[in-house]
Coordinates of C-alpha atoms in Angstrom, one line a residue:
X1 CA -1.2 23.2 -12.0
X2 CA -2.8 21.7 -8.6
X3 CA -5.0 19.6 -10.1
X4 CA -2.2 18.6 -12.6
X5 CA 0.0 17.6 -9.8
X6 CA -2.5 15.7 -7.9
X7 CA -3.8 13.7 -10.8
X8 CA -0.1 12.8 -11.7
X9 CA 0.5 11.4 -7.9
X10 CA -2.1 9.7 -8.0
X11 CA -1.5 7.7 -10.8
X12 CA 1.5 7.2 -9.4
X13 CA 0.1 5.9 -6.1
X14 CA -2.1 3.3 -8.5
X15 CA 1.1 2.0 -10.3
X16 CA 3.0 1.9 -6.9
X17 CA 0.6 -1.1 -6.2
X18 CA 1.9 -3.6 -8.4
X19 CA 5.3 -4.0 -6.6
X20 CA 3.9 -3.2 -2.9
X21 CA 1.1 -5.6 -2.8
X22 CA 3.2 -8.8 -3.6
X23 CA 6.3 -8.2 -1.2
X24 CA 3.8 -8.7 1.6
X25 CA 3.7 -11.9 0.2
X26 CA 7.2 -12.8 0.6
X27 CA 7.4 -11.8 4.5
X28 CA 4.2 -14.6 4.6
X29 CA 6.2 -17.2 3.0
X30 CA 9.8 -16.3 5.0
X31 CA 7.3 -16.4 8.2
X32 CA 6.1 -19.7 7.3
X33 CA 9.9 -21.0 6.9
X34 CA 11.0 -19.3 9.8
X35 CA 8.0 -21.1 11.8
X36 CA 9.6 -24.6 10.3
X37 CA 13.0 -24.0 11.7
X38 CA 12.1 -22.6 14.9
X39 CA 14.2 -25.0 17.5
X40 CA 11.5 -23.4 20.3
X41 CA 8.3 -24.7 18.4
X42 CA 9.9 -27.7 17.5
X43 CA 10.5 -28.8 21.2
X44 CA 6.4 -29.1 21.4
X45 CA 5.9 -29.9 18.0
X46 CA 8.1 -33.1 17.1
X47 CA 7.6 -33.3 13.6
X48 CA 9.4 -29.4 13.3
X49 CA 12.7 -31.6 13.9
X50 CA 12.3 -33.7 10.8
X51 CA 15.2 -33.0 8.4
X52 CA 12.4 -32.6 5.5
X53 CA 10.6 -30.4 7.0
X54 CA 13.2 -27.9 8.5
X55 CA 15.6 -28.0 5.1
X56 CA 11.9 -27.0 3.5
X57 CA 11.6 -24.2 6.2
X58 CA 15.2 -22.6 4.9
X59 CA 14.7 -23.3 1.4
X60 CA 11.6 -21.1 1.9
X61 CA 13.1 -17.8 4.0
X62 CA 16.5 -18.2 2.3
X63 CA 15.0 -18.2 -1.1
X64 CA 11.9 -15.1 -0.6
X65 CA 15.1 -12.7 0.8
X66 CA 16.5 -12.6 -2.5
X67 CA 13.2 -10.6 -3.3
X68 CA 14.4 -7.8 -0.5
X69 CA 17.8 -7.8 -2.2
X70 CA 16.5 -7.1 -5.4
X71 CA 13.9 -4.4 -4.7
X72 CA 15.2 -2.4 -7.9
X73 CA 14.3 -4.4 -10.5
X74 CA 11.1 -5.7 -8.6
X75 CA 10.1 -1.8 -8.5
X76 CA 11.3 -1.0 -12.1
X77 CA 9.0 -3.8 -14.0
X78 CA 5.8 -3.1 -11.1
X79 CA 5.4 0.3 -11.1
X80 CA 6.1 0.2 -14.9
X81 CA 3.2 -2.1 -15.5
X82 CA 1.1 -0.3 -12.8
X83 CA 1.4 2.8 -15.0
X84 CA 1.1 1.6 -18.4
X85 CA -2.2 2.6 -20.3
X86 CA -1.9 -0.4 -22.5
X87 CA -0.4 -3.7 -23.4
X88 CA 1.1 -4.0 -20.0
X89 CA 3.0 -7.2 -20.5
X90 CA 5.0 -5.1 -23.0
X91 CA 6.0 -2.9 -20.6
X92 CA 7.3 -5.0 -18.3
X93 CA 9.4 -6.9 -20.8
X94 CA 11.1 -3.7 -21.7
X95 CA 11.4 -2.4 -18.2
X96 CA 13.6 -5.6 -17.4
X97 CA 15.6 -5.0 -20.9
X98 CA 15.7 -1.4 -19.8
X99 CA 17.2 -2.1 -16.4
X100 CA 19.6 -4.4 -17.5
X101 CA 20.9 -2.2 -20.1
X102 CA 20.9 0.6 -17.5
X103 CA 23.3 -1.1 -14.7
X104 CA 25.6 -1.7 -16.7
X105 CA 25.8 1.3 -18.7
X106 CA 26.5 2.7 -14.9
X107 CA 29.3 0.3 -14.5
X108 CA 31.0 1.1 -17.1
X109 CA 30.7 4.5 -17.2
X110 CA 32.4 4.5 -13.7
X111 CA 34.9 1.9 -14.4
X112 CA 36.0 4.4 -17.2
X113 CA 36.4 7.4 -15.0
X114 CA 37.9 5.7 -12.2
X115 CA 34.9 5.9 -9.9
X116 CA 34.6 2.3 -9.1
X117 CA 35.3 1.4 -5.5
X118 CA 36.9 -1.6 -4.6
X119 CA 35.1 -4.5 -4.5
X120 CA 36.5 -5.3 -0.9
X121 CA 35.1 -2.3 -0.2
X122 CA 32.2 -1.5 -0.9
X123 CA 30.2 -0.6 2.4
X124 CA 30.4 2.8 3.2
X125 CA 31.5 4.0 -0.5
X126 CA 28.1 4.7 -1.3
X127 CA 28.3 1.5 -4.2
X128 CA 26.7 -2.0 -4.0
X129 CA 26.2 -4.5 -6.5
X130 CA 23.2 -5.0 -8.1
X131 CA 22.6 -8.6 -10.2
X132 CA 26.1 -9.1 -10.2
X133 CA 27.1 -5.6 -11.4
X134 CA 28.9 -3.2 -9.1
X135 CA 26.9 0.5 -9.4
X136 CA 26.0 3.3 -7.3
X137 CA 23.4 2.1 -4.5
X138 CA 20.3 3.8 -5.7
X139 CA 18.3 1.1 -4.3
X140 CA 14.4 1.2 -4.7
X141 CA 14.6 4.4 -6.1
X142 CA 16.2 2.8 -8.9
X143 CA 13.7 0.8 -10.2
X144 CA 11.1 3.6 -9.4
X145 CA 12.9 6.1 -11.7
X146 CA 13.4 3.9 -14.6
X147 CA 10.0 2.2 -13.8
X148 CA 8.4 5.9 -14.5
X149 CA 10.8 6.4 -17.3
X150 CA 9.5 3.2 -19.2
X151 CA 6.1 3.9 -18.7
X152 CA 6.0 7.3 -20.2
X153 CA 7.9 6.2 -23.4
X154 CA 5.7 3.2 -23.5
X155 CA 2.3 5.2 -23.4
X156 CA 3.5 7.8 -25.8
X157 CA 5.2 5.4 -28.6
X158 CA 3.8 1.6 -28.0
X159 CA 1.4 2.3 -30.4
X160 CA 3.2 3.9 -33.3
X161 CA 4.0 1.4 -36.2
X162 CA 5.4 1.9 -39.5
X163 CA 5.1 0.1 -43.1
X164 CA 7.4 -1.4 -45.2
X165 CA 10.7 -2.8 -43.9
X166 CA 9.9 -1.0 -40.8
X167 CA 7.4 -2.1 -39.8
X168 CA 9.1 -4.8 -37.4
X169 CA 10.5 -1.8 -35.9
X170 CA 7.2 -0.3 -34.3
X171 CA 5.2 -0.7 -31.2
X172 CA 7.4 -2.0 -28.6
X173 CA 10.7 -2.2 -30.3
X174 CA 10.4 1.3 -31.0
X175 CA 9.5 2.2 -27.4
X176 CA 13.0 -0.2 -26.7
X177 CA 14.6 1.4 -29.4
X178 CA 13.9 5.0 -27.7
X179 CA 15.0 4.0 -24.8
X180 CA 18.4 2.8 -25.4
X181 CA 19.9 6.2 -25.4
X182 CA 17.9 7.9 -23.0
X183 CA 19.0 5.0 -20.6
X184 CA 22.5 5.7 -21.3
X185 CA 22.6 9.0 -20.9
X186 CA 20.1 8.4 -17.5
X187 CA 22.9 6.4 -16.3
X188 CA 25.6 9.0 -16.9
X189 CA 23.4 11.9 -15.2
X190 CA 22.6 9.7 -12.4
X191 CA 26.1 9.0 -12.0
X192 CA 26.6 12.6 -11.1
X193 CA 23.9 13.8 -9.3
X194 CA 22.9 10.3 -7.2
X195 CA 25.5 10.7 -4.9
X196 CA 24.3 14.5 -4.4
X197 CA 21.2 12.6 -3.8
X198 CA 21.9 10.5 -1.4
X199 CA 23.3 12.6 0.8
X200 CA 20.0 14.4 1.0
X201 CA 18.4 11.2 1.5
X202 CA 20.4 10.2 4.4
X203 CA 20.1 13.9 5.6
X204 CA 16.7 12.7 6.1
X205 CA 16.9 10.1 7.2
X206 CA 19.4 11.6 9.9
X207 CA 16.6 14.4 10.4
X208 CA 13.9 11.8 11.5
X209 CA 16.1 10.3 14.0
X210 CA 17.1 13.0 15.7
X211 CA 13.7 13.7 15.2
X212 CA 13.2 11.0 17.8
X213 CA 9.4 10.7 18.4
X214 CA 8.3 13.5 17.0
X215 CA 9.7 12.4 13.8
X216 CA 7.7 9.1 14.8
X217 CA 4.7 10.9 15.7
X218 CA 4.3 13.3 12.5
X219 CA 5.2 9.8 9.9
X220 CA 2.1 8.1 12.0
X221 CA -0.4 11.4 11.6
X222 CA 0.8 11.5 8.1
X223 CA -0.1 8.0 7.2
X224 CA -3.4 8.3 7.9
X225 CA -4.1 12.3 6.9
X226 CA -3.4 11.7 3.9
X227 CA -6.5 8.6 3.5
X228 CA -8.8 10.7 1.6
X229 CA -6.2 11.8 -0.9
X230 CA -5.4 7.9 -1.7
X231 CA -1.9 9.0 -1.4
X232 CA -0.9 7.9 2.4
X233 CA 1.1 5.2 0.3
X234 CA 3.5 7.5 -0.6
X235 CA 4.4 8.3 3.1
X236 CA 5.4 5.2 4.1
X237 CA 6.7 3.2 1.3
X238 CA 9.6 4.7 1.0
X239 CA 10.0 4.2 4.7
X240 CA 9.8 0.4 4.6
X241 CA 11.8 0.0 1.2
X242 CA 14.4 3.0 1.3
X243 CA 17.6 3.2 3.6
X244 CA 14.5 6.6 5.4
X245 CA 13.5 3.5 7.4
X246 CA 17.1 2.6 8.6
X247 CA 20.0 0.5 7.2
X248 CA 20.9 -2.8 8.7
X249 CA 23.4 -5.5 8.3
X250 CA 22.1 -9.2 8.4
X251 CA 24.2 -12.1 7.5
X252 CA 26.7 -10.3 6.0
X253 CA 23.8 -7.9 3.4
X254 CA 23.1 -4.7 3.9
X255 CA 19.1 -4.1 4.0
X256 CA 17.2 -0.5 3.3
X257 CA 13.8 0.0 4.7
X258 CA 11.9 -1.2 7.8
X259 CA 10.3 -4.2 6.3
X260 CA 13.4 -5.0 4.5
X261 CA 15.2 -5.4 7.8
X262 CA 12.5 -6.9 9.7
X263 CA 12.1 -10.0 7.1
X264 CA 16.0 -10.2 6.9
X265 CA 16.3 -10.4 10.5
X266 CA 13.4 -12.7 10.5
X267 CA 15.2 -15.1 8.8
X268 CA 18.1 -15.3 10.9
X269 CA 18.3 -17.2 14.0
X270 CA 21.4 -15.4 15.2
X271 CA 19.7 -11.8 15.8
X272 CA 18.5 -11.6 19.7
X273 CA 16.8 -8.4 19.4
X274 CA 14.7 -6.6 16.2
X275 CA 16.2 -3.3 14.9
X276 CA 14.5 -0.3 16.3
X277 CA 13.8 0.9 12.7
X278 CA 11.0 -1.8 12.5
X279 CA 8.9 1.1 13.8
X280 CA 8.2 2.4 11.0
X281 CA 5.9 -0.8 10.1
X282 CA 3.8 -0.9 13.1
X283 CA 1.0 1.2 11.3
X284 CA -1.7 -1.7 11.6
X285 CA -1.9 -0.7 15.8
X286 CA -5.4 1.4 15.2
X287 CA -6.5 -0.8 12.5
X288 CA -6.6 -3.6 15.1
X289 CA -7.4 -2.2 18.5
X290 CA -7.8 1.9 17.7
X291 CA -10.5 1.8 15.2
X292 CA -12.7 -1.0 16.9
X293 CA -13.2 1.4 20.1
X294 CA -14.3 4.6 17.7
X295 CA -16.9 1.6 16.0
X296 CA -17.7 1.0 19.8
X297 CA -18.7 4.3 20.4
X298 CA -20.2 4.7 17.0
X299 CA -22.5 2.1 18.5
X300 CA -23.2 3.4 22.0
X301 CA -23.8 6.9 20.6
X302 CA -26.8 6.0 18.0
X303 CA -29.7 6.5 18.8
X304 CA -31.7 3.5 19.8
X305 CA -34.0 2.9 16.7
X306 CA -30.8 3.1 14.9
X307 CA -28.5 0.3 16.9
X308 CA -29.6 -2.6 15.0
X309 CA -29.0 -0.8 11.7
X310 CA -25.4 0.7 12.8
X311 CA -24.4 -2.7 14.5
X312 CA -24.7 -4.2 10.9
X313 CA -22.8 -1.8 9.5
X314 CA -19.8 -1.4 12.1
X315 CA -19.6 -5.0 12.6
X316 CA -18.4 -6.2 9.2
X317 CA -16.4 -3.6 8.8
X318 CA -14.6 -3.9 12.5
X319 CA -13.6 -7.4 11.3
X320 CA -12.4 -6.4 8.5
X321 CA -10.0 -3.7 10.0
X322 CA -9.1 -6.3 12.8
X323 CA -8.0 -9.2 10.2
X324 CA -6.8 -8.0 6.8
X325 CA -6.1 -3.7 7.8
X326 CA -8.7 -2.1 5.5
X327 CA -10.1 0.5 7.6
X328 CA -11.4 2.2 4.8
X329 CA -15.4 0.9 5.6
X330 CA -14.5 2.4 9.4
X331 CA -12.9 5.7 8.5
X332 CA -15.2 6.8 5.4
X333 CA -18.3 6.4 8.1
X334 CA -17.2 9.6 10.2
X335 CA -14.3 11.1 8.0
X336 CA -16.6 13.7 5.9
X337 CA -19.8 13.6 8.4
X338 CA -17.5 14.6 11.6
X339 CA -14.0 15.6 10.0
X340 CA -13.0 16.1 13.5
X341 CA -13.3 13.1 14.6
X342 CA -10.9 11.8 11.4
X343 CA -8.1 14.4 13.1
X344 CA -7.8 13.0 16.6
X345 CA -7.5 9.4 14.9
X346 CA -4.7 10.7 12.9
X347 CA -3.4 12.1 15.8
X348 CA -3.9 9.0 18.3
X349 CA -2.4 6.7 15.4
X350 CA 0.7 8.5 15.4
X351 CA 0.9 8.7 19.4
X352 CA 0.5 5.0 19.0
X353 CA 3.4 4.3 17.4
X354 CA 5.6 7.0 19.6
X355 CA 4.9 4.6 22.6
X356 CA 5.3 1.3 20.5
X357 CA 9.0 3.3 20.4
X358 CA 9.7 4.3 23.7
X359 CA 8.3 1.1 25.2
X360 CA 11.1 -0.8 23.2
X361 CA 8.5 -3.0 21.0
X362 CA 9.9 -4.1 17.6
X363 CA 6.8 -6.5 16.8
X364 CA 5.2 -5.5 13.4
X365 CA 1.3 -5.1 12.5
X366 CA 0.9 -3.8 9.0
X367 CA -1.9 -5.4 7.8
X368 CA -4.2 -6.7 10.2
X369 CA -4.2 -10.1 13.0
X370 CA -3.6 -12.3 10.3
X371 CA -0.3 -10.4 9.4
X372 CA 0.6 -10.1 12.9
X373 CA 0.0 -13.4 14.2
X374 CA 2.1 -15.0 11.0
X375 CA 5.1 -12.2 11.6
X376 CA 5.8 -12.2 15.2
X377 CA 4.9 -15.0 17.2
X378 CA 7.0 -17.6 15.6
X379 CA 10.1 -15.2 16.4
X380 CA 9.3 -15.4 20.0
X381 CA 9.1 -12.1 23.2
X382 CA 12.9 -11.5 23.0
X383 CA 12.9 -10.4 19.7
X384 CA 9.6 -8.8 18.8
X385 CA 7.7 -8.1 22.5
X386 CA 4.7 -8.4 20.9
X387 CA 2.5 -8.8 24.0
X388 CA 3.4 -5.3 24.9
X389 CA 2.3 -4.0 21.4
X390 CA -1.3 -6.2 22.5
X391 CA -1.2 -4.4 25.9
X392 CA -0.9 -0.7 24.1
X393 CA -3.4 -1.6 21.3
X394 CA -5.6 -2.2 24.5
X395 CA -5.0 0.8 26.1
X396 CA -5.2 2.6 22.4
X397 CA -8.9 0.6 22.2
X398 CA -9.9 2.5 25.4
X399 CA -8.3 5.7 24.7
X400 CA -10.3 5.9 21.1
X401 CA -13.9 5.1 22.8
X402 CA -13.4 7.2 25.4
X403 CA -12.5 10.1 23.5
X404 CA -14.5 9.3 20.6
X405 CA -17.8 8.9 22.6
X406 CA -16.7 12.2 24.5
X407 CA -16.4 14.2 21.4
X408 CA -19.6 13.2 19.5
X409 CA -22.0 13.4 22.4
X410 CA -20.1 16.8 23.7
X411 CA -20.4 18.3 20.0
X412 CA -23.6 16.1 18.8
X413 CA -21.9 14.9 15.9
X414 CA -24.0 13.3 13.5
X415 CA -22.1 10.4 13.0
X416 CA -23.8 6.9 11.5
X417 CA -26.7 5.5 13.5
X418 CA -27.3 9.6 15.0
X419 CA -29.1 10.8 11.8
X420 CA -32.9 11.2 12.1
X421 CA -34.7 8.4 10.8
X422 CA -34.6 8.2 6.8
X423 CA -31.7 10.0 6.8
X424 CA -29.0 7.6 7.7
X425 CA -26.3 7.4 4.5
X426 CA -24.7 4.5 5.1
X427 CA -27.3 1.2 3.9
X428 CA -26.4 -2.4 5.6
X429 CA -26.0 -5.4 3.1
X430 CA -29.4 -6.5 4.7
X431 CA -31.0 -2.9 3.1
X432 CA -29.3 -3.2 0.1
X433 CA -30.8 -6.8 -0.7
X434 CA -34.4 -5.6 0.0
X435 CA -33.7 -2.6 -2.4
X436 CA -32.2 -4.8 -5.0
X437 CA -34.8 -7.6 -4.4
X438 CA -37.5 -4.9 -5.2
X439 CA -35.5 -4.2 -8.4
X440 CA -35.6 -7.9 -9.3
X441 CA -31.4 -7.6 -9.4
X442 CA -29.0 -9.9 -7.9
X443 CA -27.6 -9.6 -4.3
X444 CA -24.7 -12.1 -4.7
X445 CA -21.5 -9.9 -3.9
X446 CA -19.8 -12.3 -6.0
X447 CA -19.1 -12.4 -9.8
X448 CA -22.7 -12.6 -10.7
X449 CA -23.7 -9.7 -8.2
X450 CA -20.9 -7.2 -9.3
X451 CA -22.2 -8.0 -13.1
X452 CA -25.7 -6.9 -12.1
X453 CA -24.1 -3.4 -10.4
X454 CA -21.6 -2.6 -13.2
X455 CA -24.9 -0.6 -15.1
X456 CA -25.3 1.2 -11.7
X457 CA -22.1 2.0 -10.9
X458 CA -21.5 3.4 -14.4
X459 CA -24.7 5.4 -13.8
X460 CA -23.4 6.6 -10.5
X461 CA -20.1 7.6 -12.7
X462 CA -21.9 9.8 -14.9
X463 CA -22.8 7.2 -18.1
X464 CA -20.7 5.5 -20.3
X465 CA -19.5 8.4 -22.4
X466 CA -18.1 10.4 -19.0
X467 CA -15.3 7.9 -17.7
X468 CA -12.1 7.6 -19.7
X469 CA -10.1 5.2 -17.3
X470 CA -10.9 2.4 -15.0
X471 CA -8.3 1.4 -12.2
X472 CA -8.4 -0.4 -8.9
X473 CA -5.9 -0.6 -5.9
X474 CA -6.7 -3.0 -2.4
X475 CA -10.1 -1.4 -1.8
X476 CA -10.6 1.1 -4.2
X477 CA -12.4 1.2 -7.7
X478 CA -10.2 4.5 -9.8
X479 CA -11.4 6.1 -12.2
X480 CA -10.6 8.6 -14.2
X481 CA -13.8 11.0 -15.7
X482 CA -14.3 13.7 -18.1
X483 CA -17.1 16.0 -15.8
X484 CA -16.8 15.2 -12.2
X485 CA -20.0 16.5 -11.8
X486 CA -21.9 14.1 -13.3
X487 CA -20.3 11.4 -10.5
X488 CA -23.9 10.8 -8.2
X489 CA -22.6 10.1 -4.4
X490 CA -25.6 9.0 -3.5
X491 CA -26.6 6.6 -5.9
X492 CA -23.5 4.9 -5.0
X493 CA -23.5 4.8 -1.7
X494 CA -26.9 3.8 -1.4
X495 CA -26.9 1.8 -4.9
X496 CA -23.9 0.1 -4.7
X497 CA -22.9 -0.5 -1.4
X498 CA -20.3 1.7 -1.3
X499 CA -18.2 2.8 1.7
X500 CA -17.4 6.1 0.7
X501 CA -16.5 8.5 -3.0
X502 CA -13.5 10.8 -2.9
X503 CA -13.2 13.3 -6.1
X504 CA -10.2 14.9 -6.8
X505 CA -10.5 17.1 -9.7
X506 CA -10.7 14.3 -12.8
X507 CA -10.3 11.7 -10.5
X508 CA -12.5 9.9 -8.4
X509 CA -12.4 6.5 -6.2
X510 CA -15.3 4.7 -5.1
X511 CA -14.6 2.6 -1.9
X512 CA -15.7 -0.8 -2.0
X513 CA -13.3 -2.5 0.3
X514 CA -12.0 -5.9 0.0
X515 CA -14.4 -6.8 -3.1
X516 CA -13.2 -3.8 -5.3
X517 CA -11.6 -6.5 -7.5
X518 CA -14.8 -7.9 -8.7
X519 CA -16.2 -4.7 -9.0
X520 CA -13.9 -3.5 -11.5
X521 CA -13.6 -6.5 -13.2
X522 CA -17.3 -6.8 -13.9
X523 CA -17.5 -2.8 -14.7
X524 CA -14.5 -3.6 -17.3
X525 CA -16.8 -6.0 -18.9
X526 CA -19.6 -4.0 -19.0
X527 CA -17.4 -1.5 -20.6
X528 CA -16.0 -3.7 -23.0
X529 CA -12.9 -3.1 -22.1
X530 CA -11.5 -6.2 -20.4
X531 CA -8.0 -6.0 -21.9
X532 CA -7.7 -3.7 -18.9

């Protein structure tokens, strides 16, 4: 039942990525119109006060928040396409026919029995409206319930056709067809038990709060506890998309979640100070300051005929954490050798963000520099006091190499570069290219070089015959196998360059960072299945 469990949230983790990865997206664009309607910038740079250019600035952050207002049905046809086994597109169109049909089946079910509020009154009644129709404010959980809904009725019945005069009633239509009642009667349950629901939710939320720090400190541990599992994304999305990372009103809206708020306020010149709540998406403080001072001491601690080796190895992977947030490379190097060491950074990640809080700082970091340079600077000290989040990420850098280099000389931990020689289990891309070189293989990490590792990396899986799915998310190639046994760690770590394996029952991911998507694309083709 374990294993059942953890194989069902973590397909749900994989579909979850459809929807997350593309609302960073937005903030981007709103940061880029908020930087061509900043009055402050446009005092040093002249051409910020041409009409073009500052109507294109609002045009941009006016137009990307109707994506945070509309976080159901944005969840509903994601996750639905994330989680579909097949013909995805399908899925999606019915998820949007689906929601459609489901809103207003809501409506006017409650209009019938009385239960709709006002519509002068709508804040605090627990109601909002939602494409133009007035329901019960379920918000992202919304689209993540009948996302899930769709997907299972999509993967069970998509496939099914009939013959005859029927046959235009199969596949899709059918799945449609299925859904129609079960979407009316969703829509009458939830009209009963949501509001049951949302009391807990808040109670929750209210929990946290009073929580104060601790509440802070145990949602920052969490998030990064939980890396090996693949399912820290489960932590804090609902944090920065649900009303669990506070409720704001901004321009007359009502936002839910911590990035929600954050890009809403973003966009509006009137707010002199960033909601508190925005805590909850400062998680990127060890990936740019934290993490660099444990690859520091990961460095100082080698032994000498290992430095060279090490420094190519931490290097590319330090950048990597400080621009775009993928730690993965940094935490799979001492997370299974010295588990210990994995702890205190969960623990000094959360401690992080608890003094982020009591220092007042409301500046954001999710995803790296790149992130962080784009989200807060144009909105100025007053709002965001982001150099104080640079002065703790500072002190976090010292705190991390301090301790770090404490704990692995104290304990002799045998973290990379501190193996004896021949033993080291981490290769550098310079190592890999000799060993491929030797193998007459391409080195290219690009499309041609991922073609030439696909037959490895299904070798390293256990053959052709052993793997039944094949996923990716940001940085991880998914995968879903008949005999975890067969799965080879070493051939692909050493093999294939990868940063770490994690198997969980029947599944397993294989960290390849940043280029996972050409891995899995080129493993697809080898596989014949490109359709994936």
């Amino acid at each position: 039942m374990k294993e059942k469990i953890m194989n069902q949230l973590q397909n749900f983790s994989k579909g979850m990525f459809v929807p997350v990865l593309i609302l960073p997206i937005a903030g981007i664009i709103i940061a880029i119109g908020n930087i061509l309607t900043n009055a402050k910038l446009a005092e040093y740079l002249p051409f910020l006060k041409n009409n073009l250019v500052f109507g294109l600035g609002k045009m941009l952050s006016g137009s990307l928040v109707s994506v945070l207002t509309n976080l159901g049905i944005i969840f509903c046809v994601g996750l639905a396409v994330g989680l579909a086994k097949k013909k995805k597109a399908e899925a999606g169109f019915t998820s949007l026919l689906v929601f459609l049909v489901f809103i207003n089946a809501m409506n006017i079910f409650l209009n019938l029995n009385g239960k709709l509020a006002p519509a002068d009154a709508l804040r605090g009644s627990g109601q909002t409206t939602v494409l133009g129709v007035q329901i019960l404010d379920m918000g992202v959980f919304l689209g993540i319930i009948l996302g899930i809904v769709v997907a299972y009725f999509h993967n069970k019945f998509s496939e099914k056709e009939f013959d005859g005069a029927f046959q235009i009633y199969g596949g899709s239509r059918l799945v449609f067809i299925i859904l129609i009642p079960v979407t009316v009667l969703l829509a009458i349950v939830c009209s009963y038990i949501w509001p049951v629901v949302q009391g807990g939710i808040n109670n929750l939320g209210e929990f946290i709060k009073n929580s104060g720090n601790f509440g802070i400190f145990t949602y920052g541990t969490l998030e990064r506890l939980l890396i090996p599992t693949g399912l820290h994304h489960l932590v804090y999305t609902p944090f920065l998309y649900s009303s669990l990372g506070g409720v704001a009103e901004v321009g007359g809206q009502v936002f839910e979640g911590a990035r929600n708020i954050y890009f809403a306020e973003m966009a509006d010149p009137t707010i002199a100070k960033l909601s508190a709540s925005v805590i909850w998406d400062a998680r990127g403080l060890s990936k740019m300051f934290g993490l660099i001072g444990a690859c520091l001491a990961m460095y100082h601690t080698a032994l000498p005929q290992n430095k060279t080796k090490i420094k190519a190895i931490l290097i590319p992977a330090a950048v990597t954490s400080i621009l775009a947030g993928v730690t993965e490379p940094i935490e799979f190097s001492f997370m299974f050798v010295a588990p210990v060491l994995f702890g205190i950074h969960a623990v000094l990640s959360g401690l992080g963000m608890v003094i982020l809080n009591l220092l007042g700082v409301t500046a954001i970091g999710p995803n790296g520099l790149i992130d962080f340079l784009l989200y807060n600077l144009p909105l100025g000290i007053e709002k965001t006091g982001w150099p104080m989040y640079i002065l703790v990420g500072i002190g976090q850098f010292i705190v991390y190499y301090l301790i770090f280099r404490f704990v692995i000389t104290k304990f002799k931990l045998k973290t990379p570069g501190r193996e004896e020689e021949g033993e080291t289990k981490l290769y550098t891309k310079s190592d890999y290219k000799a060993k491929a070189t030797s193998n007459k293989e391409s080195v290219d990490t690009k499309a041609s070089g991922e073609a030439n590792l696909a037959p490895v990396i299904v070798e390293g899986l256990g053959g052709v015959d052993n793997i039944v799915k094949v996923d990716n998310c940001f940085t991880r190639l998914r995968l879903i196998v008949k005999d975890s046994s067969l799965v080879n760690e070493a051939l692909l770590k050493n093999e294939t360059a990868a940063n770490g394996v994690v198997i969980k029952g029947e599944n397993v991911q294989v960290i390849y960072g940043l280029r996972v998507t050409g891995v899995r694309k080129s493993v697809d083709e080898y596989l014949g299945i490109e359709s994936n």
